[in-house]
XYZ file of C-alpha atoms in Angstrom:
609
model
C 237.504 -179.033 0.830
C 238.646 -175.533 1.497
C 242.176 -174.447 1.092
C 243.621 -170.643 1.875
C 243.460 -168.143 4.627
C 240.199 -167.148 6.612
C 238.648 -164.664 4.268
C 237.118 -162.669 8.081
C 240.490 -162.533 9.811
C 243.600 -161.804 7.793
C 243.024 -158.109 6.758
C 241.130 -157.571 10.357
C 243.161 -154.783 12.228
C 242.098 -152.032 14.719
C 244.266 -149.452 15.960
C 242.829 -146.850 17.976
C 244.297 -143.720 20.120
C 242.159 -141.644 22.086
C 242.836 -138.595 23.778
C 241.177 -137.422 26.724
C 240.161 -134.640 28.674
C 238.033 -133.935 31.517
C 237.085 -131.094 33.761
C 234.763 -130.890 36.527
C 234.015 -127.651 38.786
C 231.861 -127.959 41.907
C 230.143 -124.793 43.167
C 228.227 -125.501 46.939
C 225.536 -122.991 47.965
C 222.821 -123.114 50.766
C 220.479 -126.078 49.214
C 222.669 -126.292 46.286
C 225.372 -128.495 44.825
C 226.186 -127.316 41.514
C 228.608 -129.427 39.007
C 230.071 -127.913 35.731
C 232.078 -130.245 33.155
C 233.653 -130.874 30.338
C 234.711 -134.507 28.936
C 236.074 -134.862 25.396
C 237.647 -137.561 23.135
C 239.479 -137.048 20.398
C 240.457 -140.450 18.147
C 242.698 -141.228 15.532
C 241.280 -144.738 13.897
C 242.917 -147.110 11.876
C 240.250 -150.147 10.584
C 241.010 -152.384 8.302
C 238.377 -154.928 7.321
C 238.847 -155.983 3.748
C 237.625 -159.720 3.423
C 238.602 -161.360 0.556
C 241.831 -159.712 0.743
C 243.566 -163.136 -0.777
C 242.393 -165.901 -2.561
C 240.716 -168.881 -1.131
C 240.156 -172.065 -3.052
C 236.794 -173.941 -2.210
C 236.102 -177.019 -3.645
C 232.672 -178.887 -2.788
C 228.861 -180.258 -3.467
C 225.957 -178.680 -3.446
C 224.386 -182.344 -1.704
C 225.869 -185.549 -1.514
C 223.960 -186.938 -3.519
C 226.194 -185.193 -6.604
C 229.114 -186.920 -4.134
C 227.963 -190.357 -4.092
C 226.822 -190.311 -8.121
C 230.777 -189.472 -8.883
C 230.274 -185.940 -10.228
C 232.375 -183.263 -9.988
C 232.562 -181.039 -7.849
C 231.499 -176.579 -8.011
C 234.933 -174.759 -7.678
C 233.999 -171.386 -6.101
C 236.696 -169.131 -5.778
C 236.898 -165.732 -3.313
C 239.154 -163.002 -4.881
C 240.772 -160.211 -3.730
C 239.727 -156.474 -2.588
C 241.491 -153.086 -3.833
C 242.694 -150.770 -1.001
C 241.462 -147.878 -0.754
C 243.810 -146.053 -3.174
C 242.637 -148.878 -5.630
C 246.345 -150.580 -5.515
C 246.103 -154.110 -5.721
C 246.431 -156.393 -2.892
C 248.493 -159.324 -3.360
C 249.758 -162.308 -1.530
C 252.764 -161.020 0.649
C 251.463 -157.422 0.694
C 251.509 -156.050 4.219
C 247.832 -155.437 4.564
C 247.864 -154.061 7.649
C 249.127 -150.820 5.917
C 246.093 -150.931 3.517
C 243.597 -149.567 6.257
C 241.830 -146.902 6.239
C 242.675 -144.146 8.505
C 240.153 -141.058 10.087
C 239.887 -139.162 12.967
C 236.820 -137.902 15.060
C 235.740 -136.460 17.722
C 233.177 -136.371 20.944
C 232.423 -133.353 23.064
C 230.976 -132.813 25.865
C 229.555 -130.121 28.354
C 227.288 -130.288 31.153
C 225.691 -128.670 34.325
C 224.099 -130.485 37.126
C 222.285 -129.425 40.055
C 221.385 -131.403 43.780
C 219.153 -129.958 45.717
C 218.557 -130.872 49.254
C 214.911 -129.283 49.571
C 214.647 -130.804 52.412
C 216.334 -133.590 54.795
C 214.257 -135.936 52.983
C 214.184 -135.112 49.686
C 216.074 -134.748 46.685
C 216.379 -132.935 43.582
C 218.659 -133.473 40.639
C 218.303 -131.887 37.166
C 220.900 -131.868 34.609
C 221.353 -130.623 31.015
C 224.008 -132.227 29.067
C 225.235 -131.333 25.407
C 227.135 -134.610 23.450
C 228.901 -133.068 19.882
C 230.264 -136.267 17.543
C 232.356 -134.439 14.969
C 234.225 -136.382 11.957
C 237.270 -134.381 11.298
C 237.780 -136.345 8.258
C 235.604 -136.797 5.063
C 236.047 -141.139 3.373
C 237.905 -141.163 -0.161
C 235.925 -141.728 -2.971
C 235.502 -140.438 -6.757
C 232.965 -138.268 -5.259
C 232.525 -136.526 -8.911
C 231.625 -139.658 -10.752
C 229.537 -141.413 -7.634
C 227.502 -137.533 -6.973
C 226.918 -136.610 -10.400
C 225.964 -140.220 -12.025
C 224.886 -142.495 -9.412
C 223.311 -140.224 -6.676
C 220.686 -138.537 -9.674
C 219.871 -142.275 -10.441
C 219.888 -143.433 -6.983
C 217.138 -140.105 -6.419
C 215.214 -141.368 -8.920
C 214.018 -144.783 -6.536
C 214.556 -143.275 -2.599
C 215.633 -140.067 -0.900
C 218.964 -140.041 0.367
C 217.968 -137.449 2.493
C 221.401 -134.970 1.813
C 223.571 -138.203 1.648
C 226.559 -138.097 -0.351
C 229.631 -140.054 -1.244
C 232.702 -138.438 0.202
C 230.647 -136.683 2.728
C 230.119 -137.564 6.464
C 227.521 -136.559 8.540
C 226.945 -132.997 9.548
C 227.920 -131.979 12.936
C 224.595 -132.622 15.332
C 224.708 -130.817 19.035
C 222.411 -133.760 20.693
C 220.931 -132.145 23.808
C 220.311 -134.491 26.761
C 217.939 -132.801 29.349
C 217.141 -135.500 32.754
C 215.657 -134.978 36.104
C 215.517 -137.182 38.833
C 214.322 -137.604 43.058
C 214.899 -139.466 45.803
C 212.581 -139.070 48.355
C 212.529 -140.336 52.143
C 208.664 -140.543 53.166
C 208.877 -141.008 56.825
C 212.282 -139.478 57.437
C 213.179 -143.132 58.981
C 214.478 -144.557 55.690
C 212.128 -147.363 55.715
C 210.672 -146.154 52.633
C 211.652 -144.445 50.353
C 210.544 -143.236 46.509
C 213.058 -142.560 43.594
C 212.888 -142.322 40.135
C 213.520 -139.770 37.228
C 213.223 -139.261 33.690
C 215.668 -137.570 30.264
C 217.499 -138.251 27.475
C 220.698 -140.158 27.420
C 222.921 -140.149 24.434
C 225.761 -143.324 23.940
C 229.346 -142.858 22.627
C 229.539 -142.769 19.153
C 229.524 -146.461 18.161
C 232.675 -145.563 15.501
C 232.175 -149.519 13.665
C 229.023 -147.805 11.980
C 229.991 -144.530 10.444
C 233.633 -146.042 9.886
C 232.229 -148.152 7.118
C 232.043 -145.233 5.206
C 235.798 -145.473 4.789
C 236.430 -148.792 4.174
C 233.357 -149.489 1.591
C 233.662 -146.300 -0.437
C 232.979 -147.888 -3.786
C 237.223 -147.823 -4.249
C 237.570 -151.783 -2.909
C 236.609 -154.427 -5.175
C 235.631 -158.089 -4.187
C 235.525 -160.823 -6.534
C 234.668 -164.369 -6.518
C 234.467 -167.138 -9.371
C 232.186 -170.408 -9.442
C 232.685 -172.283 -12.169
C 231.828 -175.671 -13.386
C 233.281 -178.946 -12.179
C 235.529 -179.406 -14.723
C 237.387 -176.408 -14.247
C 241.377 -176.783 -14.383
C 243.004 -177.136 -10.872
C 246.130 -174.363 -10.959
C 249.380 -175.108 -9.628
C 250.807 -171.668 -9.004
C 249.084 -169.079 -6.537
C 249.736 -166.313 -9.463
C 247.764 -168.360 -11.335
C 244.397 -167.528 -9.316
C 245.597 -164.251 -8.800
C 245.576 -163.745 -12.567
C 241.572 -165.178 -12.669
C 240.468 -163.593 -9.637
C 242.264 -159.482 -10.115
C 240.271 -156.724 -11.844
C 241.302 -153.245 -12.533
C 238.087 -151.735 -12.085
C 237.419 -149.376 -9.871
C 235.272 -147.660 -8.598
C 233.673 -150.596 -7.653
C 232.239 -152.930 -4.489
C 230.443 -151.657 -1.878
C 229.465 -147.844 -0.917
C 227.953 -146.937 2.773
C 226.285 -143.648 2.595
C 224.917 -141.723 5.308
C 222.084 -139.522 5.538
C 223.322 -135.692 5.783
C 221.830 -135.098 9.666
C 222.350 -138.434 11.004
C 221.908 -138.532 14.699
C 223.895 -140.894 16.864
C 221.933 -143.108 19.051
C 219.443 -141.865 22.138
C 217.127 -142.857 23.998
C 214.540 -141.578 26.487
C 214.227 -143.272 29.698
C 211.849 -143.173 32.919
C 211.678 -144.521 35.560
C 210.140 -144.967 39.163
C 211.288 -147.297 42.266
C 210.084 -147.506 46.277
C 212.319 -149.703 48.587
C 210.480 -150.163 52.110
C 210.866 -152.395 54.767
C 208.161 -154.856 54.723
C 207.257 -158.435 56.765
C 209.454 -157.495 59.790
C 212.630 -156.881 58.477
C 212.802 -157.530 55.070
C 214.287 -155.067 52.299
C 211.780 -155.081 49.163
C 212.660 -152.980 45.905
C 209.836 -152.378 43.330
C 210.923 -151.017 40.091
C 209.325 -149.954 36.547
C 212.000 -148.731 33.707
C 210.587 -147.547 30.455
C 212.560 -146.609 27.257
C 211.470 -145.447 24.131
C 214.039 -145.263 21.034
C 214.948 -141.332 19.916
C 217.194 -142.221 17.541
C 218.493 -145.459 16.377
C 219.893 -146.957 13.123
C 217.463 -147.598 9.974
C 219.917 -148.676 7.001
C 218.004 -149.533 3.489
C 219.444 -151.120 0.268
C 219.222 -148.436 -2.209
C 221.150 -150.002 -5.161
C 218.020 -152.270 -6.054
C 215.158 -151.338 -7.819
C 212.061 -151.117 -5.680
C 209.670 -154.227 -7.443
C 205.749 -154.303 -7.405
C 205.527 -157.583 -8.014
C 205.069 -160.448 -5.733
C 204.937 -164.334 -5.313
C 201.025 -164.829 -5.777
C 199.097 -167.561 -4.011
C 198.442 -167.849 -0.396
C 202.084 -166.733 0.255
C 201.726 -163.614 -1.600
C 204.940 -161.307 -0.408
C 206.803 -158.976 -2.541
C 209.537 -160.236 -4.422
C 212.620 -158.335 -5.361
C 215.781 -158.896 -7.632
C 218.762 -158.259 -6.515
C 220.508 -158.759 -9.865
C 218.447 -155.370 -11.351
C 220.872 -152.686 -10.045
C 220.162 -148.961 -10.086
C 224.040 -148.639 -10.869
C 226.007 -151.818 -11.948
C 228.838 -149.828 -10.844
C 228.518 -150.827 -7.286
C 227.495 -154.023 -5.667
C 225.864 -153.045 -2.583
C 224.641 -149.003 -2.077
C 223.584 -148.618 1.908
C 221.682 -145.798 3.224
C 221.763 -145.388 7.004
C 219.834 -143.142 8.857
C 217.314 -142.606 11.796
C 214.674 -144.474 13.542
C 212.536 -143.785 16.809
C 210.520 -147.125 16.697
C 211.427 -149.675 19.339
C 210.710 -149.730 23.369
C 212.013 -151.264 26.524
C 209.816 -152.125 29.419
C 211.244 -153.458 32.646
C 209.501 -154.190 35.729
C 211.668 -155.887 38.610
C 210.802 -156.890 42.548
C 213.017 -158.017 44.552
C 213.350 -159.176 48.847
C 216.243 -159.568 50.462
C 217.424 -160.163 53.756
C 220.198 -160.558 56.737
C 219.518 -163.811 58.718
C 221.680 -163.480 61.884
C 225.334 -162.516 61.789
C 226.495 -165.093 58.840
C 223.375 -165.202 56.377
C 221.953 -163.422 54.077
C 218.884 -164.592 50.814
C 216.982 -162.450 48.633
C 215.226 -163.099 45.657
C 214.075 -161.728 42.519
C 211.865 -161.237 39.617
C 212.014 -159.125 36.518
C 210.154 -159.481 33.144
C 211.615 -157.540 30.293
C 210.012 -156.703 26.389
C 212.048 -155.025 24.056
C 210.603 -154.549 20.625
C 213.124 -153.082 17.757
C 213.524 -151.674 14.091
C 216.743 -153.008 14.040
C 218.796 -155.001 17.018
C 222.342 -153.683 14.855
C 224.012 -157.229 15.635
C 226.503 -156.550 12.825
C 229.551 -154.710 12.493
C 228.982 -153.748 8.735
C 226.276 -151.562 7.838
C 224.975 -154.164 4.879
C 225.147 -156.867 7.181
C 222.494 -155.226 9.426
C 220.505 -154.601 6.574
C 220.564 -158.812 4.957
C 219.905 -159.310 9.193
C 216.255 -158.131 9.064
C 213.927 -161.109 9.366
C 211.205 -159.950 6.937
C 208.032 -160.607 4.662
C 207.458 -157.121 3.181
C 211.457 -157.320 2.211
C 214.591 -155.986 3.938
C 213.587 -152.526 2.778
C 210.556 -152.854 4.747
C 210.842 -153.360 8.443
C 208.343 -153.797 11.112
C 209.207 -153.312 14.625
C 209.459 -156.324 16.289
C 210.536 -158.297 19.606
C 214.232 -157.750 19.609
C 216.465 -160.875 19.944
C 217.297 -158.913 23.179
C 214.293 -159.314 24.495
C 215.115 -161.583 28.238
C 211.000 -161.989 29.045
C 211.348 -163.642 32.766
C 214.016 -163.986 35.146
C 213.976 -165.194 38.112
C 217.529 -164.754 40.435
C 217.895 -165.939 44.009
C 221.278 -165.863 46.384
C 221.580 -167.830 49.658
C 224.623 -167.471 51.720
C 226.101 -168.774 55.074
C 229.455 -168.372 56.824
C 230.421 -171.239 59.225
C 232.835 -169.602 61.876
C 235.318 -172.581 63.435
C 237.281 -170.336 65.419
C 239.527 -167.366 65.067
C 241.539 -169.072 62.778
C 239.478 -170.751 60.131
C 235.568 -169.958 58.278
C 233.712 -171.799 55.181
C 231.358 -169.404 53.456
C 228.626 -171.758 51.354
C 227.078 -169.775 48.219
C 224.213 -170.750 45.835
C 223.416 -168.926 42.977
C 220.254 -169.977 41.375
C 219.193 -168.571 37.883
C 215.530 -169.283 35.796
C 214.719 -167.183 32.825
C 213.297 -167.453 29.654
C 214.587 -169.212 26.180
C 216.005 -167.201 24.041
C 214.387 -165.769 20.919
C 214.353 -166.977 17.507
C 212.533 -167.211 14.520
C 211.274 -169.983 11.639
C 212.709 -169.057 8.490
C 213.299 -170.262 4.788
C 216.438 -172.119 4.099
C 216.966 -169.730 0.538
C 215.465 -166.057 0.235
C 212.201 -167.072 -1.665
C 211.185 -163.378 -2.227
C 214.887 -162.761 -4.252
C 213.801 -164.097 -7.886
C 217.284 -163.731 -8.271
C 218.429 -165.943 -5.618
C 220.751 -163.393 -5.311
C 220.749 -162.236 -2.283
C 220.754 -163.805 1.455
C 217.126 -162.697 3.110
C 215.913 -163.906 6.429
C 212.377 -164.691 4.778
C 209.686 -165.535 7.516
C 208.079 -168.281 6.617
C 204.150 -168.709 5.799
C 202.064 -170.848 7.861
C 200.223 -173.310 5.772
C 196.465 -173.826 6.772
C 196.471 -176.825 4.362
C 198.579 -178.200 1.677
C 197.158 -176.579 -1.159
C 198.913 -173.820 -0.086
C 202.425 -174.742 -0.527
C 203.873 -176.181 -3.131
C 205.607 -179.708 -1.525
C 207.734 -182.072 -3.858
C 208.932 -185.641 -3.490
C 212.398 -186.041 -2.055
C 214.387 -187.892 -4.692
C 214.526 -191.632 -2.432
C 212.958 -190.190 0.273
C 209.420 -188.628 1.530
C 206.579 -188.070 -0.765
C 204.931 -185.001 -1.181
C 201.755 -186.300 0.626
C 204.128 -187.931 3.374
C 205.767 -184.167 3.995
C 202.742 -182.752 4.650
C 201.432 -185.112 7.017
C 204.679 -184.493 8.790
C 205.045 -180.496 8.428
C 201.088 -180.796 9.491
C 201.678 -182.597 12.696
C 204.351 -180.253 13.014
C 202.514 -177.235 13.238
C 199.740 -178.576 15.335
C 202.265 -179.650 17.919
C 203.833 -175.937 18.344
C 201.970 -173.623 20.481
C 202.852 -170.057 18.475
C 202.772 -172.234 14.643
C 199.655 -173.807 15.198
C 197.884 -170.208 15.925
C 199.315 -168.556 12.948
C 198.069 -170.823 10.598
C 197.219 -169.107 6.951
C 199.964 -166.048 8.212
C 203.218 -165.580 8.667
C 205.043 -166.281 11.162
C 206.360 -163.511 13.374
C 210.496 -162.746 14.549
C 211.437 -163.696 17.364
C 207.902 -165.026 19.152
C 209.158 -168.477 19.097
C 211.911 -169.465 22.760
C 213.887 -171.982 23.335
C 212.983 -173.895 26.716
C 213.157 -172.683 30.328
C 216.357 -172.841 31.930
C 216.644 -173.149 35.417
C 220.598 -173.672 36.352
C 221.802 -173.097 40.200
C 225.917 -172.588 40.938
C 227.959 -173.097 43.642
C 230.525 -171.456 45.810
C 232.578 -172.454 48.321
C 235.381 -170.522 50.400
C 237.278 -171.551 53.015
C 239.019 -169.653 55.008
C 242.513 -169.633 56.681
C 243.783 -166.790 59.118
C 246.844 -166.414 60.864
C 247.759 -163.340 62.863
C 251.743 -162.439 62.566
C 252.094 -159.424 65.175
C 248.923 -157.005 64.631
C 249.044 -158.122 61.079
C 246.017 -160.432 59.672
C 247.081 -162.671 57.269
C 244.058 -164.758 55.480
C 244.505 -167.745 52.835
C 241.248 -168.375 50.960
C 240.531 -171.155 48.556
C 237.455 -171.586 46.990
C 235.898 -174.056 44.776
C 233.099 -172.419 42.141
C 231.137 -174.667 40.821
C 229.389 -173.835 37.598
C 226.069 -175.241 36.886
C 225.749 -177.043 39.656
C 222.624 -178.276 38.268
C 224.246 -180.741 35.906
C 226.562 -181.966 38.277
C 223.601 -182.947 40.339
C 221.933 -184.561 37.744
C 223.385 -184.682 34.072
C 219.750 -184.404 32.813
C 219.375 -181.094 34.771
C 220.775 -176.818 33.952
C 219.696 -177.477 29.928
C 221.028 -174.289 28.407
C 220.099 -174.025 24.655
C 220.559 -171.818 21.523
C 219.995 -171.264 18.189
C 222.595 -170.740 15.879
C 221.823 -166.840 14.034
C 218.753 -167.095 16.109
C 216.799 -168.471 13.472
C 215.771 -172.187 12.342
C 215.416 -172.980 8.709
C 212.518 -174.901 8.921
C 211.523 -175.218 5.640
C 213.595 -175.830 2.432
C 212.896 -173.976 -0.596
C 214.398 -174.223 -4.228
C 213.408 -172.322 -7.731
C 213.414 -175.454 -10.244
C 214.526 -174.843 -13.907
C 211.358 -172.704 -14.733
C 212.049 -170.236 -11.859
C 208.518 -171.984 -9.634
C 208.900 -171.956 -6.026
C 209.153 -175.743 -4.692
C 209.388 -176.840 -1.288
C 210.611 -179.812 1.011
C 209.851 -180.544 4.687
C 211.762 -182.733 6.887
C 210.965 -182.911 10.796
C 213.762 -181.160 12.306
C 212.553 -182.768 16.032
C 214.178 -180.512 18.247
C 214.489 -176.475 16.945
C 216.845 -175.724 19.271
C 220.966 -176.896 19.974
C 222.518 -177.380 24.192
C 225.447 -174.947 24.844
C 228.281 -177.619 25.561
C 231.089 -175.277 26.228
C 232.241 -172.306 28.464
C 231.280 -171.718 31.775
C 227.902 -170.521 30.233
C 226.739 -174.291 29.409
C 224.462 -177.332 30.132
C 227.684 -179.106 31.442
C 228.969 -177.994 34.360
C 232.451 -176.769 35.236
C 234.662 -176.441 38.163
C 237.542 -173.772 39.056
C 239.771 -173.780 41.963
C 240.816 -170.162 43.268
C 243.617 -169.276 45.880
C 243.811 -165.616 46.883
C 246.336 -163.999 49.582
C 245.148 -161.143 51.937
C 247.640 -158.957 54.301
């Protein structure tokens, strides 16, 4: 039973103004087409996040069993944060004033060059020069946090130049790029393009903004206490339990002094030509190789040495043993270059007659990745690495972004009545790979602590000697859960070849999903002087698939992208002891949205004069 306002959403505001401005200059000369610019954004950002910004009252069982046996029930309750002058929020307080404010800047200059060498080829080159400023510097007791906690902090993991109270230095991030187009024959029926540079994205502000919201000034609380604990009548009365005075406290973001925003490096080389009498084929390769991404570490925990021993044999950490007990949660961002793109795509197309037109496609992507940054908060990208050597530790991997095959094809025809009426039929067929996801523990075995919320990658047992199995109280024996967890492996195609290992992110898909959609337009046309009026309605049809056949256009997820797969709980003597229960399917069906294994129907009208 949970009683009180969404802890995520009530103290959730953005406000944002940007300015713009924009210049371009064009110079033309003989071969040349020169372009000069200028585009800049200035913000003013208002972001309020502070969860837990009133009290929640949760009242529950940790299984229910506890439910059924007539015990009482854990009382867990979420506090309340400080604002960032360290007032205290309370209920009826207009939060949305509590937000921190900053403002920031992007500039940007650039030249660019065409040149026609010829009538059949083309040159471009470019050199473009992207500035991210901060104009403002986040609150914090800078003195206290820089001359206590950042010595301690040294004395575990370079902070590279990062400070409280200090945002990143001002980085000029150069963006050099070429590119061609070339016609072969000079008859356009094939041609060669392609290029190669550096591209640099808008700042992504969420990242760097956390600096001002977690700047070791808000403080989050939460009590669990026993089931016996007194039920309160009055709201003041949890207030009273749940506020604190202290601050500093809570969480601090840090960043590195000469963090670069993110860039990449991207090639790439295409050839349309007209091939098999008519047709239009593309070939394309695209490859990208990360410059400068987000790494973020944990650097409030004390790095460990130990580890679990056994076949499973992974460091362990504890979250509990702080370098400052100040602060809940210190995070470090800076830089990566590890992770890489590869696309390859070919595709035919063609116009059949006056009123059709197919093509087809394939493309096969791999994208492998330090981090995927999924979350919004700088910690949360951090407790979102799936790992064995810890959260601190890394390893590139296949990115839940990776889309392996895909396989796209469009058929259209227009049936012509007369001059006053046309039906256009459209199909839209779509196969492509599952998505990603990964086998994972249902509790963060390496934390000794159990402190902290790891994605731990499970091992692979070869046999059962190697994990540690324990009757289910009324349920499966040891013996009967490995039989089961056994068959279980042998039956997966990427388990059953990791066997006395651990299992990798992300290798594991759902199924194939092949899913086909409809269209249908009909057309109306009436002509009112030299004016052409047309009615259109049309009929889309989403997964058409399903409607065909309600066993057909599966689409399927996993919720986090990862599957718990096996349970794990530290009995009273802190050992490691597991349970297994066949899951059967890994995977969930998307039953909503027009992105679903049901299908779903809109009807469109549209005007035209």
């Amino acid at each position: 039973v949970v009683a009180g306002t969404d802890n995520f959403s009530y103290s959730n505001v953005v406000n944002q103004d940007v300015f713009t401005i924009t210049n371009n200059f064009n110079l033309y000369k003989g071969k040349h087409s020169w372009t000069f610019g200028t585009h800049n954004e200035f913000f003013k950002i208002q972001n309020l996040f502070t969860i837990f910004s009133t009290p929640r009252y949760q009242y529950f069982f940790d299984g229910v069993n506890r439910f059924l046996a007539g015990e009482p029930a854990d009382l867990l309750l979420f506090g309340h944060e400080q604002s960032s002058s360290g007032q205290e929020i309370r209920l009826g307080d207009d939060a949305t004033n509590l937000g921190p404010s900053f403002n920031a800047m992007q500039l940007a200059f650039y030249a660019q060059d065409e040149i026609q060498v010829n009538r059949d080829f083309k040159l471009t080159a470019g050199l473009r020069f992207d500035i991210p400023i901060f104009s403002d510097d986040p609150p914090l007791d800078n003195t206290q946090f820089n001359s206590q906690t950042v010595p301690a902090l040294e004395q575990f993991y370079d902070l590279q130049g990062a400070r409280a109270s200090q945002a990143p230095s001002t980085q000029i991030l150069l963006s050099p790029r070429i590119g061609f187009n070339y016609d072969v024959n000079g008859d356009k029926t094939t041609q060669l393009r392609g290029g190669l540079g550096i591209f640099t994205s808008r700042v992504p502000w969420v990242w760097p903004g956390g600096m001002f919201i977690r700047n070791g000034l808000n403080s989050a609380f939460n009590v669990r206490c026993c089931g016996d604990q007194e039920i309160l009548a009055e709201p003041q009365q949890w207030l009273d339990q749940l506020t604190s005075s202290v601050s500093p406290a809570g969480d601090v973001d840090l960043f590195v002094e000469d963090f670069k925003y993110p860039q990449i490096f991207r090639s790439s080389l295409a050839m349309d030509k007209k091939v098999l009498g008519g047709w239009d084929a593309t070939f394309e390769l695209t490859y990208t190789k990360t410059l400068n991404n987000m790494d973020v570490k944990q650097v409030n925990i004390k790095p460990r040495t130990t580890s679990l021993g056994g076949a499973d044999n992974r460091p362990t950490v504890d979250f509990s043993d702080k370098v400052d007990g100040t602060y809940e949660n210190i995070t470090l961002v800076s830089n990566t270059n590890k992770g890489f793109t590869f696309n390859g795509t070919a595709q035919l197309s063609r116009q059949l007659g006056a009123n059709s037109f197919l093509s087809l496609a394939y493309s096969f992507t791999r994208a492998d990745a330090l981090f995927d940054g999924r979350g919004f908060i700088n910690n949360t990208n951090w407790l979102n690495v799936l790992s064995v050597q810890g959260n601190n530790n890394p390893s590139v991997v296949r990115s839940t972004f990776d889309s392996g095959s895909r396989i796209t094809a469009f058929f259209s025809h227009k049936f012509d009545y007369s001059e006053f009426a046309a039906t256009t039929v459209s199909l839209f067929y779509t196969g492509k790979s599952g998505l990603p996801y990964s086998y994972v523990y249902n509790n963060p075995i390496s934390d000794v602590s159990d402190n902290a919320d790891f994605n731990d990658l499970v091992y692979v047992p070869a046999n059962q000697s190697e994990i540690n199995l324990v009757d289910i109280d009324g349920g499966a024996t040891a013996d009967q859960q490995w039989a089961a967890l056994d068959a279980f492996i042998s039956g997966d195609d990427y388990l059953s070849e990791r066997r006395g290992d651990y299992a990798e992110a992300n290798e594991v898909r759902t199924p194939f999903e092949n899913v086909l959609d409809l269209k249908i337009a009909q057309d109306f046309y009436v002509m009112a002087g030299d004016t052409k009026h047309k009615l259109q309605i049309t009929l889309d049809v989403f997964n058409f698939t399903n409607m065909l056949n309600k066993g057909w256009g599966r689409r399927y997820f996993v919720g986090g992208n990862t599957f718990s797969l096996i349970q794990a709980s530290r009995n009273d003597d802190g050992v490691l002891e597991y349970n297994f229960r066949d899951p059967g399917d890994t995977y969930n069906i998307v039953q909503s949205g027009t992105y679903s294994a049901r299908w779903t129907a809109q009807l469109g009208l549209r005007y035209e004069f």
